[in-house]
Amino acid sequence: MSLNIINKANEQLDFLCELISSNSLVPICTKLTDSQKNTNIEIMGEHPLKIHCAIYADNEIRFSYFKAKTRIQMRLVINELDAKLFGKEEFFKHLSSVLKAQ
């Protein structure tokens, strides 16, 4: 497992935690490691949001959560040159509405 993909995923986890904190909520998050291939961000208290993060392949991390009964997903794909986020517009649009609804 590449440390690069783990570091990129942890950067994205940090960003998501900062976003949650900026909405006056307290995120609870554990970082990914070589031995821990998936994790969750949960909100302290009664908030229903739970963002799942998992290493899907040697070059792909998936972030997802449920809004109502629909799973919203964003993919972080890393190649030799850069890292790209797929599905980020929908992911953050819905995440923003979930955070503001509480």
mmCIF file of N, CA, C and O in Angstrom:
data_model
loop_
_atom_site.group_PDB
_atom_site.id
_atom_site.type_symbol
_atom_site.label_atom_id
_atom_site.label_comp_id
_atom_site.label_asym_id
_atom_site.label_seq_id
_atom_site.Cartn_x
_atom_site.Cartn_y
_atom_site.Cartn_z
ATOM 1 N N MET A 1 0.850 -1.180 0.000
ATOM 2 C CA MET A 1 0.000 0.000 0.000
ATOM 3 C C MET A 1 0.890 1.235 0.000
ATOM 4 O O MET A 1 1.792 1.356 0.809
ATOM 5 N N SER A 2 0.630 2.126 -0.900
ATOM 6 C CA SER A 2 1.413 3.343 -1.034
ATOM 7 C C SER A 2 1.087 4.340 0.080
ATOM 8 O O SER A 2 -0.083 4.593 0.376
ATOM 9 N N LEU A 3 2.131 4.893 0.664
ATOM 10 C CA LEU A 3 1.925 5.934 1.666
ATOM 11 C C LEU A 3 1.324 7.176 1.019
ATOM 12 O O LEU A 3 0.608 7.923 1.677
ATOM 13 N N ASN A 4 1.599 7.378 -0.269
ATOM 14 C CA ASN A 4 1.065 8.536 -0.978
ATOM 15 C C ASN A 4 -0.461 8.529 -0.964
ATOM 16 O O ASN A 4 -1.094 9.541 -0.686
ATOM 17 N N ILE A 5 -1.068 7.396 -1.236
ATOM 18 C CA ILE A 5 -2.532 7.327 -1.271
ATOM 19 C C ILE A 5 -3.112 7.507 0.136
ATOM 20 O O ILE A 5 -4.136 8.164 0.316
ATOM 21 N N ILE A 6 -2.452 6.961 1.125
ATOM 22 C CA ILE A 6 -2.909 7.124 2.506
ATOM 23 C C ILE A 6 -2.804 8.591 2.923
ATOM 24 O O ILE A 6 -3.728 9.139 3.521
ATOM 25 N N ASN A 7 -1.697 9.246 2.567
ATOM 26 C CA ASN A 7 -1.529 10.660 2.901
ATOM 27 C C ASN A 7 -2.573 11.528 2.211
ATOM 28 O O ASN A 7 -3.133 12.437 2.824
ATOM 29 N N LYS A 8 -2.844 11.262 0.937
ATOM 30 C CA LYS A 8 -3.860 12.030 0.200
ATOM 31 C C LYS A 8 -5.241 11.815 0.823
ATOM 32 O O LYS A 8 -6.024 12.753 0.942
ATOM 33 N N ALA A 9 -5.551 10.593 1.188
ATOM 34 C CA ALA A 9 -6.842 10.309 1.817
ATOM 35 C C ALA A 9 -6.954 11.028 3.159
ATOM 36 O O ALA A 9 -7.997 11.615 3.470
ATOM 37 N N ASN A 10 -5.888 11.018 3.940
ATOM 38 C CA ASN A 10 -5.907 11.690 5.245
ATOM 39 C C ASN A 10 -6.024 13.212 5.089
ATOM 40 O O ASN A 10 -6.661 13.873 5.907
ATOM 41 N N GLU A 11 -5.442 13.765 4.018
ATOM 42 C CA GLU A 11 -5.622 15.191 3.729
ATOM 43 C C GLU A 11 -7.100 15.493 3.471
ATOM 44 O O GLU A 11 -7.630 16.497 3.942
ATOM 45 N N GLN A 12 -7.739 14.629 2.716
ATOM 46 C CA GLN A 12 -9.166 14.826 2.418
ATOM 47 C C GLN A 12 -10.008 14.654 3.682
ATOM 48 O O GLN A 12 -10.967 15.388 3.890
ATOM 49 N N LEU A 13 -9.650 13.705 4.533
ATOM 50 C CA LEU A 13 -10.346 13.532 5.816
ATOM 51 C C LEU A 13 -10.208 14.797 6.670
ATOM 52 O O LEU A 13 -11.182 15.245 7.276
ATOM 53 N N ASP A 14 -9.002 15.378 6.701
ATOM 54 C CA ASP A 14 -8.792 16.623 7.448
ATOM 55 C C ASP A 14 -9.686 17.735 6.910
ATOM 56 O O ASP A 14 -10.298 18.485 7.675
ATOM 57 N N PHE A 15 -9.768 17.829 5.576
ATOM 58 C CA PHE A 15 -10.600 18.855 4.955
ATOM 59 C C PHE A 15 -12.069 18.662 5.335
ATOM 60 O O PHE A 15 -12.771 19.616 5.668
ATOM 61 N N LEU A 16 -12.549 17.419 5.277
ATOM 62 C CA LEU A 16 -13.940 17.139 5.640
ATOM 63 C C LEU A 16 -14.204 17.471 7.106
ATOM 64 O O LEU A 16 -15.252 18.034 7.438
ATOM 65 N N CYS A 17 -13.256 17.165 7.981
ATOM 66 C CA CYS A 17 -13.422 17.485 9.404
ATOM 67 C C CYS A 17 -13.461 18.997 9.621
ATOM 68 O O CYS A 17 -14.244 19.494 10.432
ATOM 69 N N GLU A 18 -12.627 19.741 8.880
ATOM 70 C CA GLU A 18 -12.654 21.203 8.980
ATOM 71 C C GLU A 18 -13.985 21.754 8.496
ATOM 72 O O GLU A 18 -14.533 22.685 9.094
ATOM 73 N N LEU A 19 -14.509 21.185 7.420
ATOM 74 C CA LEU A 19 -15.807 21.611 6.898
ATOM 75 C C LEU A 19 -16.913 21.368 7.917
ATOM 76 O O LEU A 19 -17.761 22.232 8.163
ATOM 77 N N ILE A 20 -16.882 20.212 8.539
ATOM 78 C CA ILE A 20 -17.879 19.881 9.566
ATOM 79 C C ILE A 20 -17.744 20.837 10.750
ATOM 80 O O ILE A 20 -18.736 21.363 11.254
ATOM 81 N N SER A 21 -16.510 21.091 11.176
ATOM 82 C CA SER A 21 -16.266 22.004 12.300
ATOM 83 C C SER A 21 -16.742 23.418 11.987
ATOM 84 O O SER A 21 -17.237 24.119 12.870
ATOM 85 N N SER A 22 -16.606 23.830 10.734
ATOM 86 C CA SER A 22 -17.027 25.182 10.356
ATOM 87 C C SER A 22 -18.544 25.353 10.433
ATOM 88 O O SER A 22 -19.045 26.469 10.386
ATOM 89 N N ASN A 23 -19.271 24.257 10.554
ATOM 90 C CA ASN A 23 -20.721 24.288 10.723
ATOM 91 C C ASN A 23 -21.112 24.091 12.184
ATOM 92 O O ASN A 23 -22.223 23.653 12.482
ATOM 93 N N SER A 24 -20.182 24.399 13.077
ATOM 94 C CA SER A 24 -20.396 24.324 14.534
ATOM 95 C C SER A 24 -20.737 22.916 15.009
ATOM 96 O O SER A 24 -21.483 22.737 15.975
ATOM 97 N N LEU A 25 -20.187 21.920 14.338
ATOM 98 C CA LEU A 25 -20.355 20.523 14.742
ATOM 99 C C LEU A 25 -18.981 19.965 15.119
ATOM 100 O O LEU A 25 -17.953 20.481 14.688
ATOM 101 N N VAL A 26 -18.966 18.899 15.903
ATOM 102 C CA VAL A 26 -17.702 18.306 16.353
ATOM 103 C C VAL A 26 -17.520 16.944 15.682
ATOM 104 O O VAL A 26 -18.226 15.986 16.003
ATOM 105 N N PRO A 27 -16.559 16.864 14.719
ATOM 106 C CA PRO A 27 -16.322 15.588 14.050
ATOM 107 C C PRO A 27 -15.443 14.658 14.889
ATOM 108 O O PRO A 27 -14.582 15.113 15.637
ATOM 109 N N ILE A 28 -15.685 13.370 14.759
ATOM 110 C CA ILE A 28 -14.856 12.347 15.381
ATOM 111 C C ILE A 28 -14.289 11.523 14.232
ATOM 112 O O ILE A 28 -15.047 10.921 13.464
ATOM 113 N N CYS A 29 -12.956 11.525 14.098
ATOM 114 C CA CYS A 29 -12.346 10.887 12.934
ATOM 115 C C CYS A 29 -11.058 10.167 13.314
ATOM 116 O O CYS A 29 -10.283 10.667 14.118
ATOM 117 N N THR A 30 -10.847 9.024 12.715
ATOM 118 C CA THR A 30 -9.606 8.275 12.848
ATOM 119 C C THR A 30 -8.958 8.242 11.470
ATOM 120 O O THR A 30 -9.630 8.025 10.465
ATOM 121 N N LYS A 31 -7.659 8.446 11.426
ATOM 122 C CA LYS A 31 -6.929 8.472 10.158
ATOM 123 C C LYS A 31 -6.711 7.060 9.617
ATOM 124 O O LYS A 31 -6.705 6.081 10.356
ATOM 125 N N LEU A 32 -6.496 6.996 8.308
ATOM 126 C CA LEU A 32 -6.125 5.742 7.669
ATOM 127 C C LEU A 32 -4.648 5.453 7.930
ATOM 128 O O LEU A 32 -3.845 6.376 8.035
ATOM 129 N N THR A 33 -4.318 4.173 8.029
ATOM 130 C CA THR A 33 -2.924 3.733 8.180
ATOM 131 C C THR A 33 -2.727 2.506 7.300
ATOM 132 O O THR A 33 -3.673 2.024 6.676
ATOM 133 N N ASP A 34 -1.509 1.981 7.281
ATOM 134 C CA ASP A 34 -1.251 0.752 6.533
ATOM 135 C C ASP A 34 -2.110 -0.399 7.039
ATOM 136 O O ASP A 34 -2.536 -1.255 6.277
ATOM 137 N N SER A 35 -2.363 -0.418 8.342
ATOM 138 C CA SER A 35 -3.132 -1.525 8.908
ATOM 139 C C SER A 35 -4.634 -1.228 8.992
ATOM 140 O O SER A 35 -5.423 -2.149 9.157
ATOM 141 N N GLN A 36 -5.012 0.041 8.893
ATOM 142 C CA GLN A 36 -6.441 0.404 8.931
ATOM 143 C C GLN A 36 -6.841 0.941 7.573
ATOM 144 O O GLN A 36 -6.536 2.076 7.224
ATOM 145 N N LYS A 37 -7.546 0.131 6.793
ATOM 146 C CA LYS A 37 -7.879 0.446 5.405
ATOM 147 C C LYS A 37 -9.189 1.209 5.248
ATOM 148 O O LYS A 37 -9.533 1.627 4.153
ATOM 149 N N ASN A 38 -9.959 1.360 6.323
ATOM 150 C CA ASN A 38 -11.184 2.151 6.245
ATOM 151 C C ASN A 38 -11.440 2.826 7.583
ATOM 152 O O ASN A 38 -10.935 2.410 8.611
ATOM 153 N N THR A 39 -12.215 3.889 7.514
ATOM 154 C CA THR A 39 -12.529 4.664 8.713
ATOM 155 C C THR A 39 -13.842 5.406 8.483
ATOM 156 O O THR A 39 -14.388 5.375 7.381
ATOM 157 N N ASN A 40 -14.319 6.049 9.517
ATOM 158 C CA ASN A 40 -15.545 6.852 9.435
ATOM 159 C C ASN A 40 -15.324 8.194 10.105
ATOM 160 O O ASN A 40 -14.548 8.294 11.047
ATOM 161 N N ILE A 41 -16.050 9.182 9.606
ATOM 162 C CA ILE A 41 -16.170 10.452 10.320
ATOM 163 C C ILE A 41 -17.587 10.461 10.872
ATOM 164 O O ILE A 41 -18.546 10.303 10.122
ATOM 165 N N GLU A 42 -17.694 10.622 12.173
ATOM 166 C CA GLU A 42 -19.004 10.734 12.810
ATOM 167 C C GLU A 42 -19.085 12.090 13.490
ATOM 168 O O GLU A 42 -18.067 12.731 13.727
ATOM 169 N N ILE A 43 -20.303 12.495 13.796
ATOM 170 C CA ILE A 43 -20.531 13.776 14.452
ATOM 171 C C ILE A 43 -20.895 13.508 15.904
ATOM 172 O O ILE A 43 -21.745 12.660 16.189
ATOM 173 N N MET A 44 -20.232 14.222 16.814
ATOM 174 C CA MET A 44 -20.539 14.057 18.233
ATOM 175 C C MET A 44 -21.979 14.495 18.488
ATOM 176 O O MET A 44 -22.443 15.496 17.959
ATOM 177 N N GLY A 45 -22.693 13.713 19.276
ATOM 178 C CA GLY A 45 -24.084 14.025 19.591
ATOM 179 C C GLY A 45 -25.033 13.152 18.800
ATOM 180 O O GLY A 45 -24.706 12.029 18.429
ATOM 181 N N GLU A 46 -26.195 13.675 18.520
ATOM 182 C CA GLU A 46 -27.267 12.905 17.888
ATOM 183 C C GLU A 46 -27.323 13.055 16.367
ATOM 184 O O GLU A 46 -28.287 12.654 15.741
ATOM 185 N N HIS A 47 -26.318 13.651 15.753
ATOM 186 C CA HIS A 47 -26.331 13.888 14.318
ATOM 187 C C HIS A 47 -26.251 12.561 13.560
ATOM 188 O O HIS A 47 -25.414 11.721 13.871
ATOM 189 N N PRO A 48 -27.102 12.356 12.544
ATOM 190 C CA PRO A 48 -27.126 11.082 11.833
ATOM 191 C C PRO A 48 -26.022 10.889 10.793
ATOM 192 O O PRO A 48 -25.825 9.787 10.295
ATOM 193 N N LEU A 49 -25.265 11.936 10.473
ATOM 194 C CA LEU A 49 -24.260 11.844 9.409
ATOM 195 C C LEU A 49 -23.097 10.950 9.825
ATOM 196 O O LEU A 49 -22.563 11.056 10.927
ATOM 197 N N LYS A 50 -22.714 10.065 8.913
ATOM 198 C CA LYS A 50 -21.551 9.200 9.091
ATOM 199 C C LYS A 50 -20.901 9.076 7.719
ATOM 200 O O LYS A 50 -21.494 8.516 6.797
ATOM 201 N N ILE A 51 -19.702 9.643 7.562
ATOM 202 C CA ILE A 51 -18.986 9.582 6.287
ATOM 203 C C ILE A 51 -18.004 8.423 6.349
ATOM 204 O O ILE A 51 -17.162 8.362 7.243
ATOM 205 N N HIS A 52 -18.126 7.506 5.407
ATOM 206 C CA HIS A 52 -17.263 6.336 5.351
ATOM 207 C C HIS A 52 -16.128 6.606 4.367
ATOM 208 O O HIS A 52 -16.349 7.165 3.293
ATOM 209 N N CYS A 53 -14.925 6.215 4.716
ATOM 210 C CA CYS A 53 -13.749 6.353 3.850
ATOM 211 C C CYS A 53 -13.049 5.006 3.792
ATOM 212 O O CYS A 53 -12.779 4.406 4.835
ATOM 213 N N ALA A 54 -12.772 4.530 2.567
ATOM 214 C CA ALA A 54 -12.124 3.225 2.432
ATOM 215 C C ALA A 54 -11.166 3.207 1.256
ATOM 216 O O ALA A 54 -11.435 3.809 0.218
ATOM 217 N N ILE A 55 -10.058 2.514 1.429
ATOM 218 C CA ILE A 55 -9.134 2.281 0.326
ATOM 219 C C ILE A 55 -9.778 1.201 -0.533
ATOM 220 O O ILE A 55 -10.035 0.088 -0.066
ATOM 221 N N TYR A 56 -10.074 1.551 -1.773
ATOM 222 C CA TYR A 56 -10.785 0.643 -2.664
ATOM 223 C C TYR A 56 -9.826 -0.137 -3.559
ATOM 224 O O TYR A 56 -10.071 -1.279 -3.896
ATOM 225 N N ALA A 57 -8.751 0.504 -3.965
ATOM 226 C CA ALA A 57 -7.744 -0.134 -4.815
ATOM 227 C C ALA A 57 -6.405 0.529 -4.500
ATOM 228 O O ALA A 57 -6.343 1.456 -3.701
ATOM 229 N N ASP A 58 -5.342 0.077 -5.136
ATOM 230 C CA ASP A 58 -4.023 0.647 -4.879
ATOM 231 C C ASP A 58 -3.950 2.131 -5.196
ATOM 232 O O ASP A 58 -3.076 2.826 -4.697
ATOM 233 N N ASN A 59 -4.871 2.611 -6.034
ATOM 234 C CA ASN A 59 -4.824 4.025 -6.410
ATOM 235 C C ASN A 59 -6.169 4.741 -6.219
ATOM 236 O O ASN A 59 -6.381 5.803 -6.781
ATOM 237 N N GLU A 60 -7.065 4.159 -5.433
ATOM 238 C CA GLU A 60 -8.391 4.771 -5.285
ATOM 239 C C GLU A 60 -8.913 4.695 -3.851
ATOM 240 O O GLU A 60 -8.839 3.661 -3.209
ATOM 241 N N ILE A 61 -9.432 5.831 -3.401
ATOM 242 C CA ILE A 61 -10.093 5.940 -2.097
ATOM 243 C C ILE A 61 -11.525 6.359 -2.367
ATOM 244 O O ILE A 61 -11.780 7.207 -3.226
ATOM 245 N N ARG A 62 -12.475 5.795 -1.642
ATOM 246 C CA ARG A 62 -13.876 6.180 -1.792
ATOM 247 C C ARG A 62 -14.396 6.748 -0.472
ATOM 248 O O ARG A 62 -14.175 6.173 0.585
ATOM 249 N N PHE A 63 -15.090 7.880 -0.603
ATOM 250 C CA PHE A 63 -15.762 8.532 0.520
ATOM 251 C C PHE A 63 -17.251 8.458 0.228
ATOM 252 O O PHE A 63 -17.680 8.738 -0.894
ATOM 253 N N SER A 64 -18.054 8.093 1.214
ATOM 254 C CA SER A 64 -19.491 8.013 0.972
ATOM 255 C C SER A 64 -20.273 8.254 2.256
ATOM 256 O O SER A 64 -19.748 8.109 3.360
ATOM 257 N N TYR A 65 -21.527 8.645 2.067
ATOM 258 C CA TYR A 65 -22.467 8.806 3.172
ATOM 259 C C TYR A 65 -23.863 8.636 2.611
ATOM 260 O O TYR A 65 -24.067 8.636 1.393
ATOM 261 N N PHE A 66 -24.820 8.457 3.484
ATOM 262 C CA PHE A 66 -26.214 8.313 3.066
ATOM 263 C C PHE A 66 -26.977 9.585 3.350
ATOM 264 O O PHE A 66 -26.841 10.185 4.415
ATOM 265 N N LYS A 67 -27.759 10.008 2.362
ATOM 266 C CA LYS A 67 -28.704 11.101 2.526
ATOM 267 C C LYS A 67 -30.056 10.496 2.218
ATOM 268 O O LYS A 67 -30.301 10.078 1.090
ATOM 269 N N ALA A 68 -30.900 10.416 3.229
ATOM 270 C CA ALA A 68 -32.145 9.651 3.144
ATOM 271 C C ALA A 68 -31.737 8.204 2.855
ATOM 272 O O ALA A 68 -30.984 7.621 3.610
ATOM 273 N N LYS A 69 -32.177 7.642 1.746
ATOM 274 C CA LYS A 69 -31.806 6.257 1.414
ATOM 275 C C LYS A 69 -30.846 6.189 0.240
ATOM 276 O O LYS A 69 -30.608 5.123 -0.314
ATOM 277 N N THR A 70 -30.261 7.323 -0.126
ATOM 278 C CA THR A 70 -29.359 7.391 -1.270
ATOM 279 C C THR A 70 -27.918 7.518 -0.791
ATOM 280 O O THR A 70 -27.609 8.359 0.053
ATOM 281 N N ARG A 71 -27.053 6.687 -1.348
ATOM 282 C CA ARG A 71 -25.624 6.782 -1.009
ATOM 283 C C ARG A 71 -24.979 7.811 -1.929
ATOM 284 O O ARG A 71 -25.059 7.727 -3.142
ATOM 285 N N ILE A 72 -24.311 8.785 -1.340
ATOM 286 C CA ILE A 72 -23.596 9.817 -2.075
ATOM 287 C C ILE A 72 -22.112 9.461 -1.983
ATOM 288 O O ILE A 72 -21.601 9.221 -0.891
ATOM 289 N N GLN A 73 -21.427 9.429 -3.128
ATOM 290 C CA GLN A 73 -20.043 8.959 -3.145
ATOM 291 C C GLN A 73 -19.125 9.916 -3.900
ATOM 292 O O GLN A 73 -19.526 10.531 -4.870
ATOM 293 N N MET A 74 -17.889 9.994 -3.426
ATOM 294 C CA MET A 74 -16.824 10.739 -4.095
ATOM 295 C C MET A 74 -15.617 9.809 -4.152
ATOM 296 O O MET A 74 -15.342 9.079 -3.199
ATOM 297 N N ARG A 75 -14.923 9.838 -5.278
ATOM 298 C CA ARG A 75 -13.735 8.986 -5.452
ATOM 299 C C ARG A 75 -12.486 9.844 -5.601
ATOM 300 O O ARG A 75 -12.491 10.815 -6.361
ATOM 301 N N LEU A 76 -11.429 9.483 -4.888
ATOM 302 C CA LEU A 76 -10.119 10.106 -5.027
ATOM 303 C C LEU A 76 -9.234 9.096 -5.736
ATOM 304 O O LEU A 76 -8.984 8.008 -5.221
ATOM 305 N N VAL A 77 -8.811 9.454 -6.974
ATOM 306 C CA VAL A 77 -7.990 8.555 -7.777
ATOM 307 C C VAL A 77 -6.620 9.194 -7.970
ATOM 308 O O VAL A 77 -6.518 10.354 -8.368
ATOM 309 N N ILE A 78 -5.588 8.424 -7.687
ATOM 310 C CA ILE A 78 -4.213 8.925 -7.755
ATOM 311 C C ILE A 78 -3.460 8.172 -8.842
ATOM 312 O O ILE A 78 -3.515 6.944 -8.916
ATOM 313 N N ASN A 79 -2.758 8.944 -9.694
ATOM 314 C CA ASN A 79 -1.843 8.319 -10.654
ATOM 315 C C ASN A 79 -0.450 8.903 -10.427
ATOM 316 O O ASN A 79 -0.229 9.621 -9.460
ATOM 317 N N GLU A 80 0.475 8.626 -11.321
ATOM 318 C CA GLU A 80 1.856 9.074 -11.120
ATOM 319 C C GLU A 80 1.976 10.591 -11.089
ATOM 320 O O GLU A 80 2.883 11.143 -10.470
ATOM 321 N N LEU A 81 1.083 11.287 -11.781
ATOM 322 C CA LEU A 81 1.208 12.731 -11.933
ATOM 323 C C LEU A 81 0.397 13.549 -10.939
ATOM 324 O O LEU A 81 0.832 14.612 -10.501
ATOM 325 N N ASP A 82 -0.817 13.091 -10.611
ATOM 326 C CA ASP A 82 -1.678 13.904 -9.753
ATOM 327 C C ASP A 82 -2.771 13.073 -9.100
ATOM 328 O O ASP A 82 -2.836 11.865 -9.274
ATOM 329 N N ALA A 83 -3.596 13.777 -8.359
ATOM 330 C CA ALA A 83 -4.759 13.154 -7.716
ATOM 331 C C ALA A 83 -6.003 13.883 -8.202
ATOM 332 O O ALA A 83 -6.007 15.108 -8.311
ATOM 333 N N LYS A 84 -7.052 13.136 -8.514
ATOM 334 C CA LYS A 84 -8.289 13.740 -9.001
ATOM 335 C C LYS A 84 -9.463 13.247 -8.158
ATOM 336 O O LYS A 84 -9.513 12.089 -7.767
ATOM 337 N N LEU A 85 -10.389 14.175 -7.909
ATOM 338 C CA LEU A 85 -11.629 13.845 -7.199
ATOM 339 C C LEU A 85 -12.751 13.723 -8.222
ATOM 340 O O LEU A 85 -12.943 14.619 -9.042
ATOM 341 N N PHE A 86 -13.487 12.646 -8.156
ATOM 342 C CA PHE A 86 -14.629 12.427 -9.036
ATOM 343 C C PHE A 86 -15.897 12.424 -8.187
ATOM 344 O O PHE A 86 -15.938 11.805 -7.132
ATOM 345 N N GLY A 87 -16.904 13.135 -8.647
ATOM 346 C CA GLY A 87 -18.170 13.202 -7.923
ATOM 347 C C GLY A 87 -18.174 14.222 -6.805
ATOM 348 O O GLY A 87 -19.084 14.233 -5.982
ATOM 349 N N LYS A 88 -17.185 15.118 -6.784
ATOM 350 C CA LYS A 88 -17.069 16.052 -5.656
ATOM 351 C C LYS A 88 -18.173 17.096 -5.627
ATOM 352 O O LYS A 88 -18.597 17.503 -4.554
ATOM 353 N N GLU A 89 -18.674 17.533 -6.800
ATOM 354 C CA GLU A 89 -19.722 18.555 -6.798
ATOM 355 C C GLU A 89 -20.976 18.050 -6.097
ATOM 356 O O GLU A 89 -21.521 18.711 -5.214
ATOM 357 N N GLU A 90 -21.432 16.870 -6.489
ATOM 358 C CA GLU A 90 -22.632 16.294 -5.868
ATOM 359 C C GLU A 90 -22.377 15.978 -4.397
ATOM 360 O O GLU A 90 -23.216 16.246 -3.534
ATOM 361 N N PHE A 91 -21.210 15.416 -4.096
ATOM 362 C CA PHE A 91 -20.855 15.049 -2.726
ATOM 363 C C PHE A 91 -20.933 16.259 -1.802
ATOM 364 O O PHE A 91 -21.594 16.225 -0.767
ATOM 365 N N PHE A 92 -20.287 17.363 -2.184
ATOM 366 C CA PHE A 92 -20.249 18.541 -1.315
ATOM 367 C C PHE A 92 -21.561 19.312 -1.314
ATOM 368 O O PHE A 92 -21.920 19.904 -0.305
ATOM 369 N N LYS A 93 -22.290 19.295 -2.422
ATOM 370 C CA LYS A 93 -23.596 19.966 -2.463
ATOM 371 C C LYS A 93 -24.541 19.321 -1.456
ATOM 372 O O LYS A 93 -25.170 20.000 -0.646
ATOM 373 N N HIS A 94 -24.623 18.001 -1.489
ATOM 374 C CA HIS A 94 -25.510 17.293 -0.565
ATOM 375 C C HIS A 94 -24.987 17.349 0.873
ATOM 376 O O HIS A 94 -25.771 17.477 1.808
ATOM 377 N N LEU A 95 -23.672 17.265 1.035
ATOM 378 C CA LEU A 95 -23.087 17.337 2.381
ATOM 379 C C LEU A 95 -23.405 18.684 3.024
ATOM 380 O O LEU A 95 -23.779 18.746 4.197
ATOM 381 N N SER A 96 -23.293 19.732 2.255
ATOM 382 C CA SER A 96 -23.611 21.066 2.774
ATOM 383 C C SER A 96 -25.051 21.144 3.246
ATOM 384 O O SER A 96 -25.336 21.681 4.323
ATOM 385 N N SER A 97 -25.974 20.592 2.466
ATOM 386 C CA SER A 97 -27.379 20.634 2.871
ATOM 387 C C SER A 97 -27.643 19.768 4.099
ATOM 388 O O SER A 97 -28.443 20.129 4.963
ATOM 389 N N VAL A 98 -26.952 18.652 4.222
ATOM 390 C CA VAL A 98 -27.102 17.782 5.406
ATOM 391 C C VAL A 98 -26.589 18.497 6.652
ATOM 392 O O VAL A 98 -27.219 18.478 7.706
ATOM 393 N N LEU A 99 -25.447 19.167 6.538
ATOM 394 C CA LEU A 99 -24.855 19.854 7.685
ATOM 395 C C LEU A 99 -25.702 21.053 8.118
ATOM 396 O O LEU A 99 -25.851 21.298 9.311
ATOM 397 N N LYS A 100 -26.259 21.776 7.165
ATOM 398 C CA LYS A 100 -27.065 22.952 7.496
ATOM 399 C C LYS A 100 -28.439 22.582 8.010
ATOM 400 O O LYS A 100 -29.066 23.367 8.703
ATOM 401 N N ALA A 101 -28.913 21.382 7.716
ATOM 402 C CA ALA A 101 -30.243 20.954 8.151
ATOM 403 C C ALA A 101 -30.287 20.667 9.647
ATOM 404 O O ALA A 101 -31.356 20.633 10.243
ATOM 405 N N GLN A 102 -29.154 20.424 10.243
ATOM 406 C CA GLN A 102 -29.129 20.046 11.670
ATOM 407 C C GLN A 102 -28.960 21.218 12.576
ATOM 408 O O GLN A 102 -28.299 22.082 12.526
#
